[in-house]
Amino acid sequence: MAKFSLLILPGDGIGPEVMVEVRKIIDWFMSNRGLDFDVTEDLVGGAAYDAHGTPLHDDTMVKALDVDAVLLGAVGGPKYDDLDFSRKPERGLLRLRKEMDLYSNLRPAQCFDALADFSSLKPEVVSGLDIMIVRELTSGIYFGEPRGIITEGNERVGINTQRYTESEIERVARSAFELARRRDNRVCSMEKANVMESGVLWRETVDKIHQAEYSDVELSHMYADAGAMQLCRWPKQFDVIVTDNLFGDILSDTAAMLTGSLGMLPSASLGAPMENGRPKALYEPVHGSAPDITGQGKANPIACILSFAMALRYSFDEGAEADRLEQSIENVLSKGARTHDLLGEEGITPLSTSKMGDAIVDALTESL
Ligand code: IPM
Ligand code: MG
């Protein structure tokens, strides 16, 4: 059995609390399924800033580039609001994405049956929902030059640049088509080709890759604004959505809320294959550091645990074990177990972060 190296970066706020629960799950797989993980832990975000004066130490960056996968908790907090841009906790995360070249960000929005009532949409619109947003993560307006705030005459001008090369579009399109083949075989590409040249190039390039390499996959195109509308109207029409960095940021928050709770959603950020054939990869929950509930045992560890399930699937080729973990979570939820973010039903006492972790471990044991 291969040994997998895993770098854990708990980060800030509820990050460390939810990561304790992930460690229980990892231990379970090591003791019960013969998986072998070499786990190291390090600092990122505000925690790294407090220790080293930078949100990501160079040594941590080197480690991240060396391991099979990175698992991150969350970064940020009010304590760091006044730091300048280059030292903010978020910069640690953006540096990891950029230097690991994690161009394909997978954000599944899956509605667990037991939670269909939590959505702001009608249960029939979301029950059984299973879509995957593939967001380009290392280019576009997040990184384009020129950028900055300049002075023109007697006023200031804020500038950011949307910029995509063909090869950047090609690689994320391939990633979306590959995923679709393992799912319902449909991709919808979203841009604003009606107003943006980068959108025109995006659409042409996705079409080109589709015709040349993936004509077996069903491809459609939508303007991103119409896509946002369709996501709220009838989200089940989608399988895989591929889109740029900024539209992906926005559309993935919309998709996330369809499922009822941000506390449930994992993500994977994947780069090019390494020498061992596995993609460079970072896994993290979609939720943030939630300073308002930090240290109270109220955090939902499921998003982070599901992120580890994605690591099992995409980095470690353990799809069956990922299924086992996801099914165990589904079982725990259908028995009525809820963390604080999932309350609303009468007569349910919430489980603490740690009790939810224990319940998932028990469900895993029952799955044997
Ligand atoms: C996300 C977040 C980040 C982003 C922030 C924290 C930099 O909103 O991962 O969606 O904008 O990409
Ligand atoms: Mg976001």
Coordinates of C-alpha atoms and ligand atoms in Angstrom, one line a residue:
M1 CA 0.0 0.0 0.0
A2 CA 1.4 3.3 -1.1
K3 CA 2.2 5.9 1.6
F4 CA 0.5 9.3 0.9
S5 CA 2.0 12.5 2.2
L6 CA -0.5 15.1 3.4
L7 CA 0.3 18.6 4.7
I8 CA -2.4 19.9 7.0
L9 CA -2.8 23.7 7.4
P10 CA -5.5 24.3 10.0
G11 CA -5.2 28.1 9.7
D12 CA -7.5 30.4 11.7
G13 CA -10.8 30.7 13.5
I14 CA -12.8 27.4 13.3
G15 CA -10.1 25.9 11.0
P16 CA -8.2 24.2 13.8
E17 CA -11.4 22.9 15.5
V18 CA -12.7 21.2 12.3
M19 CA -9.3 19.9 11.5
V20 CA -9.2 17.9 14.8
E21 CA -12.3 16.1 13.5
V22 CA -10.6 15.4 10.2
R23 CA -7.7 13.9 12.0
K24 CA -10.1 11.4 13.7
I25 CA -11.3 10.4 10.3
I26 CA -7.8 10.0 8.9
D27 CA -6.9 7.9 11.9
W28 CA -9.9 5.7 11.3
F29 CA -8.9 5.1 7.7
M30 CA -5.3 4.2 8.8
S31 CA -6.5 1.8 11.5
N32 CA -9.4 0.2 9.6
R33 CA -8.7 0.5 5.9
G34 CA -5.0 0.0 5.7
L35 CA -4.4 3.5 4.2
D36 CA -1.0 4.9 5.1
F37 CA -0.7 8.7 5.5
D38 CA 2.4 10.6 6.4
V39 CA 0.8 13.7 8.0
T40 CA 2.6 17.0 8.8
E41 CA 1.0 20.1 10.1
D42 CA 2.0 23.7 9.6
L43 CA 0.7 27.3 9.8
V44 CA -1.1 29.5 7.3
G45 CA -3.0 32.8 7.4
G46 CA -3.2 34.8 10.6
A47 CA -1.6 31.9 12.6
A48 CA 1.4 32.1 10.3
Y49 CA 1.5 35.9 10.5
D50 CA 1.5 35.7 14.3
A51 CA 4.4 33.3 14.3
H52 CA 6.5 34.6 11.4
G53 CA 5.1 38.0 10.3
T54 CA 4.0 36.5 7.0
P55 CA 0.7 34.6 6.1
L56 CA 2.8 31.8 4.5
H57 CA 6.3 31.1 5.4
D58 CA 8.6 30.1 2.5
D59 CA 9.4 26.7 4.2
T60 CA 5.6 26.0 4.2
M61 CA 5.4 26.8 0.6
V62 CA 8.3 24.4 -0.1
K63 CA 6.5 21.7 1.8
A64 CA 3.2 22.3 0.0
L65 CA 5.0 21.8 -3.3
D66 CA 6.4 18.6 -2.2
V67 CA 3.5 16.6 -0.7
D68 CA 0.8 14.6 -2.5
A69 CA -1.9 16.9 -1.1
V70 CA -2.6 19.9 1.1
L71 CA -5.6 20.1 3.3
L72 CA -6.5 23.6 4.6
G73 CA -9.0 24.7 7.2
A74 CA -9.7 28.4 6.9
V75 CA -7.9 31.7 7.0
G76 CA -8.7 35.2 8.2
G77 CA -10.2 37.0 11.2
P78 CA -11.0 40.5 12.4
K79 CA -7.7 40.8 14.2
Y80 CA -6.0 41.1 10.8
D81 CA -8.4 43.6 9.2
D82 CA -5.9 46.5 9.4
L83 CA -2.9 44.7 8.0
D84 CA -1.8 45.8 4.6
F85 CA -2.9 43.8 1.6
S86 CA 0.4 41.8 1.2
R87 CA 0.2 40.5 4.8
K88 CA -3.4 39.6 5.1
P89 CA -4.2 36.0 5.9
E90 CA -6.0 35.6 2.5
R91 CA -2.7 36.3 0.7
G92 CA -1.3 33.0 2.2
L93 CA -4.1 31.1 0.4
L94 CA -3.7 33.1 -2.9
R95 CA 0.0 32.4 -2.8
L96 CA -0.6 28.6 -2.4
R97 CA -3.1 28.6 -5.3
K98 CA -0.7 30.6 -7.6
E99 CA 2.6 28.9 -6.8
M100 CA 1.1 25.4 -6.9
D101 CA -0.6 26.5 -10.2
L102 CA -3.9 25.1 -9.0
Y103 CA -5.8 26.2 -12.1
S104 CA -8.9 24.0 -11.7
N105 CA -11.1 24.6 -8.7
L106 CA -13.8 22.0 -8.2
R107 CA -16.8 23.2 -6.1
P108 CA -19.5 20.6 -5.9
A109 CA -22.9 21.7 -4.7
Q110 CA -24.7 18.6 -3.5
C111 CA -27.9 18.6 -1.5
F112 CA -28.1 15.9 1.1
D113 CA -31.7 14.5 1.1
A114 CA -31.9 15.1 4.9
L115 CA -31.2 18.8 4.4
A116 CA -33.4 19.7 1.5
D117 CA -35.6 21.7 3.9
F118 CA -32.7 24.0 4.8
S119 CA -32.5 25.5 1.3
S120 CA -34.1 28.9 0.7
L121 CA -35.6 27.2 -2.5
K122 CA -38.4 24.7 -2.5
P123 CA -37.3 21.2 -1.6
E124 CA -38.4 19.8 -5.0
V125 CA -36.1 22.3 -6.7
V126 CA -33.0 21.2 -4.7
S127 CA -33.5 17.6 -3.5
G128 CA -31.1 15.3 -5.3
L129 CA -29.1 18.3 -6.6
D130 CA -25.6 17.3 -7.6
I131 CA -23.7 19.9 -9.7
M132 CA -20.0 20.6 -10.0
I133 CA -18.7 24.1 -10.6
V134 CA -15.2 24.1 -12.2
R135 CA -13.7 27.6 -11.5
E136 CA -10.5 28.8 -13.2
L137 CA -8.3 29.7 -10.2
T138 CA -5.0 31.1 -11.2
S139 CA -5.7 33.8 -13.8
G140 CA -8.3 36.2 -15.0
I141 CA -9.1 39.5 -13.1
Y142 CA -7.7 38.1 -9.8
F143 CA -4.2 38.3 -11.2
G144 CA -4.2 40.3 -14.5
E145 CA -1.9 43.3 -15.0
P146 CA -2.2 46.3 -15.0
R147 CA -3.8 46.6 -11.6
G148 CA -3.8 49.2 -8.9
I149 CA -5.2 52.5 -7.9
I150 CA -3.7 55.4 -9.9
T151 CA -4.3 59.1 -10.1
E152 CA -5.7 60.7 -13.2
G153 CA -6.1 64.5 -13.1
N154 CA -7.7 65.2 -9.8
E155 CA -9.3 61.8 -9.1
R156 CA -8.2 58.3 -8.4
V157 CA -8.9 55.4 -10.7
G158 CA -9.1 51.7 -9.6
I159 CA -7.9 49.2 -12.2
N160 CA -8.0 45.5 -12.6
T161 CA -7.5 43.5 -15.8
Q162 CA -9.4 40.5 -17.1
R163 CA -6.8 38.5 -19.1
Y164 CA -6.9 34.9 -20.3
T165 CA -4.5 33.1 -22.6
E166 CA -5.8 30.3 -24.8
S167 CA -3.7 27.7 -23.0
E168 CA -5.2 28.8 -19.6
I169 CA -8.7 28.3 -21.0
E170 CA -7.8 25.0 -22.7
R171 CA -6.5 23.4 -19.5
V172 CA -9.4 24.3 -17.4
A173 CA -11.8 23.2 -20.2
R174 CA -10.1 19.8 -20.4
S175 CA -10.5 19.4 -16.6
A176 CA -14.2 20.1 -16.9
F177 CA -14.7 17.7 -19.8
E178 CA -12.8 15.0 -18.0
L179 CA -14.9 15.4 -14.9
A180 CA -18.1 15.4 -16.9
R181 CA -17.2 12.0 -18.4
R182 CA -17.1 10.6 -14.9
R183 CA -20.5 12.2 -14.1
D184 CA -23.6 12.9 -16.3
N185 CA -21.4 13.8 -19.4
R186 CA -22.7 17.4 -19.7
V187 CA -20.7 20.7 -19.5
C188 CA -22.2 24.3 -19.5
S189 CA -19.6 27.0 -20.1
M190 CA -20.4 30.5 -18.7
E191 CA -18.9 33.8 -19.7
K192 CA -20.0 37.2 -21.0
A193 CA -19.1 36.9 -24.7
N194 CA -21.7 39.5 -25.4
V195 CA -19.6 42.2 -23.8
M196 CA -16.1 40.9 -23.1
E197 CA -13.4 39.9 -25.6
S198 CA -12.0 37.5 -23.0
G199 CA -15.5 35.9 -23.0
V200 CA -15.4 35.6 -26.8
L201 CA -12.0 33.8 -26.6
W202 CA -13.2 31.7 -23.7
R203 CA -16.2 30.5 -25.8
E204 CA -14.2 29.8 -28.9
T205 CA -11.5 28.0 -27.0
V206 CA -14.0 25.8 -25.1
D207 CA -15.6 24.9 -28.5
K208 CA -12.3 24.1 -30.1
I209 CA -11.3 21.7 -27.3
H210 CA -14.7 20.2 -27.3
Q211 CA -14.7 19.5 -31.0
A212 CA -11.1 18.2 -31.1
E213 CA -11.1 16.0 -28.0
Y214 CA -14.5 15.7 -26.2
S215 CA -17.2 15.6 -28.8
D216 CA -18.8 12.8 -26.8
V217 CA -19.6 15.2 -24.0
E218 CA -22.7 17.5 -24.3
L219 CA -21.6 21.1 -24.3
S220 CA -23.8 24.2 -23.9
H221 CA -22.9 27.9 -23.4
M222 CA -24.6 30.5 -21.2
Y223 CA -24.0 34.1 -20.4
A224 CA -22.9 34.2 -16.7
D225 CA -25.8 36.5 -15.6
A226 CA -28.3 34.2 -17.2
G227 CA -26.5 31.3 -15.6
A228 CA -26.9 32.8 -12.2
M229 CA -30.6 33.2 -12.9
Q230 CA -30.9 29.6 -14.1
L231 CA -29.0 28.3 -11.0
C232 CA -31.8 29.8 -8.8
R233 CA -34.6 28.8 -11.1
W234 CA -33.9 25.2 -11.9
P235 CA -30.4 24.1 -10.8
K236 CA -30.9 20.5 -11.6
Q237 CA -30.5 21.3 -15.3
F238 CA -26.7 21.5 -14.8
D239 CA -24.1 18.8 -14.4
V240 CA -20.7 20.5 -14.8
I241 CA -20.4 24.3 -15.1
V242 CA -17.0 25.7 -16.2
T243 CA -16.3 29.4 -15.8
D244 CA -13.6 31.9 -15.1
N245 CA -12.1 33.0 -11.7
L246 CA -14.4 35.9 -10.8
F247 CA -17.7 34.5 -12.2
G248 CA -16.7 31.2 -10.6
D249 CA -16.3 32.9 -7.2
I250 CA -19.7 34.4 -7.4
L251 CA -21.6 31.5 -9.0
S252 CA -20.1 29.0 -6.5
D253 CA -21.4 31.0 -3.6
T254 CA -24.9 31.0 -5.2
A255 CA -24.7 27.3 -5.9
A256 CA -23.5 26.7 -2.3
M257 CA -26.5 28.4 -0.8
L258 CA -28.9 26.3 -2.8
T259 CA -27.9 23.4 -0.7
G260 CA -28.8 25.1 2.6
S261 CA -25.6 25.4 4.5
L262 CA -22.1 26.6 3.7
G263 CA -21.0 24.4 6.5
M264 CA -21.4 21.4 4.2
L265 CA -19.4 22.2 1.1
P266 CA -15.9 21.0 0.3
S267 CA -13.7 22.0 -2.6
A268 CA -10.6 20.7 -4.4
S269 CA -8.1 22.9 -6.3
L270 CA -6.1 20.8 -8.8
G271 CA -3.0 21.6 -10.9
A272 CA -1.0 19.7 -13.4
P273 CA 0.1 16.1 -12.8
M274 CA 3.2 15.6 -10.7
E275 CA 5.9 13.0 -11.5
N276 CA 3.8 10.3 -9.7
G277 CA 0.9 11.1 -12.0
R278 CA -1.2 12.7 -9.3
P279 CA -2.3 16.3 -9.7
K280 CA -0.9 19.0 -7.4
A281 CA -3.8 19.5 -5.1
L282 CA -5.2 21.6 -2.2
Y283 CA -8.5 20.7 -0.5
E284 CA -10.4 23.1 1.6
P285 CA -14.0 23.7 2.9
V286 CA -15.8 26.5 1.1
H287 CA -16.7 28.2 4.4
G288 CA -14.5 30.8 6.0
S289 CA -12.9 31.0 9.5
A290 CA -16.2 32.1 11.2
P291 CA -14.7 34.1 14.0
D292 CA -18.2 34.7 15.6
I293 CA -18.4 31.0 16.6
T294 CA -14.7 30.1 17.1
G295 CA -13.9 28.1 20.1
Q296 CA -17.5 27.3 21.1
G297 CA -17.9 23.8 19.6
K298 CA -20.5 25.1 17.2
A299 CA -18.6 24.6 13.9
N300 CA -19.8 22.0 11.4
P301 CA -16.8 19.8 10.6
I302 CA -18.6 18.2 7.6
A303 CA -17.3 20.6 4.9
C304 CA -13.7 19.9 5.9
I305 CA -14.3 16.1 6.3
L306 CA -15.9 16.1 2.8
S307 CA -12.8 17.9 1.5
F308 CA -10.7 15.0 2.8
A309 CA -13.2 12.7 0.9
M310 CA -12.3 14.7 -2.2
A311 CA -8.6 14.1 -1.5
L312 CA -9.3 10.4 -1.2
R313 CA -10.9 10.5 -4.6
Y314 CA -8.7 12.9 -6.6
S315 CA -5.3 12.6 -5.0
F316 CA -5.2 9.1 -3.6
D317 CA -7.3 7.1 -6.1
E318 CA -9.4 5.8 -3.3
G319 CA -12.8 6.5 -4.8
A320 CA -14.5 3.6 -3.0
E321 CA -13.3 4.9 0.4
A322 CA -14.4 8.4 -0.6
D323 CA -17.9 7.0 -1.3
R324 CA -17.8 5.2 2.1
L325 CA -17.0 8.4 3.9
E326 CA -19.7 10.4 2.0
Q327 CA -22.3 7.7 2.6
S328 CA -21.4 7.7 6.3
I329 CA -22.0 11.4 6.5
E330 CA -25.4 11.0 4.7
N331 CA -26.3 8.2 7.2
V332 CA -25.5 10.4 10.2
L333 CA -27.6 13.2 8.8
S334 CA -30.5 11.0 8.0
K335 CA -30.6 9.8 11.6
G336 CA -31.2 13.4 12.6
A337 CA -27.7 14.5 13.8
R338 CA -27.3 18.2 13.4
T339 CA -24.6 20.8 14.2
H340 CA -25.6 24.4 15.2
D341 CA -25.7 25.7 11.6
L342 CA -28.4 23.1 10.7
L343 CA -31.0 23.8 13.3
G344 CA -34.5 24.9 12.7
E345 CA -36.4 21.7 13.2
E346 CA -38.3 21.3 16.5
G347 CA -36.9 19.2 19.3
I348 CA -33.3 18.6 18.0
T349 CA -30.4 19.1 20.3
P350 CA -27.3 20.2 18.3
L351 CA -24.2 18.1 18.4
S352 CA -20.9 19.9 19.2
T353 CA -18.1 19.9 16.5
S354 CA -16.4 17.0 18.3
K355 CA -19.6 14.9 18.8
M356 CA -20.4 15.3 15.1
G357 CA -16.9 14.0 14.3
D358 CA -17.4 11.0 16.7
A359 CA -20.8 10.3 15.1
I360 CA -19.2 10.1 11.6
V361 CA -16.4 7.8 12.9
D362 CA -19.1 5.5 14.4
A363 CA -21.0 5.5 11.1
L364 CA -17.7 4.6 9.3
T365 CA -17.3 1.7 11.7
E366 CA -20.9 0.6 11.0
S367 CA -20.1 0.6 7.3
L368 CA -17.5 -2.2 7.7
Ligands
IPM1 C1 -13.1 31.8 -2.2 C2 -12.8 33.1 -1.4 C3 -11.5 33.7 -1.9 C4 -11.6 34.1 -3.3 C5 -10.9 34.8 -1.0 C6 -10.9 34.4 0.5 C7 -9.6 35.2 -1.4 O1 -13.9 34.0 -1.6 O2 -12.3 30.9 -2.1 O3 -14.1 31.7 -2.9 O4 -12.1 35.2 -3.6 O5 -11.2 33.3 -4.2
MG2 MG -15.6 33.2 -2.7

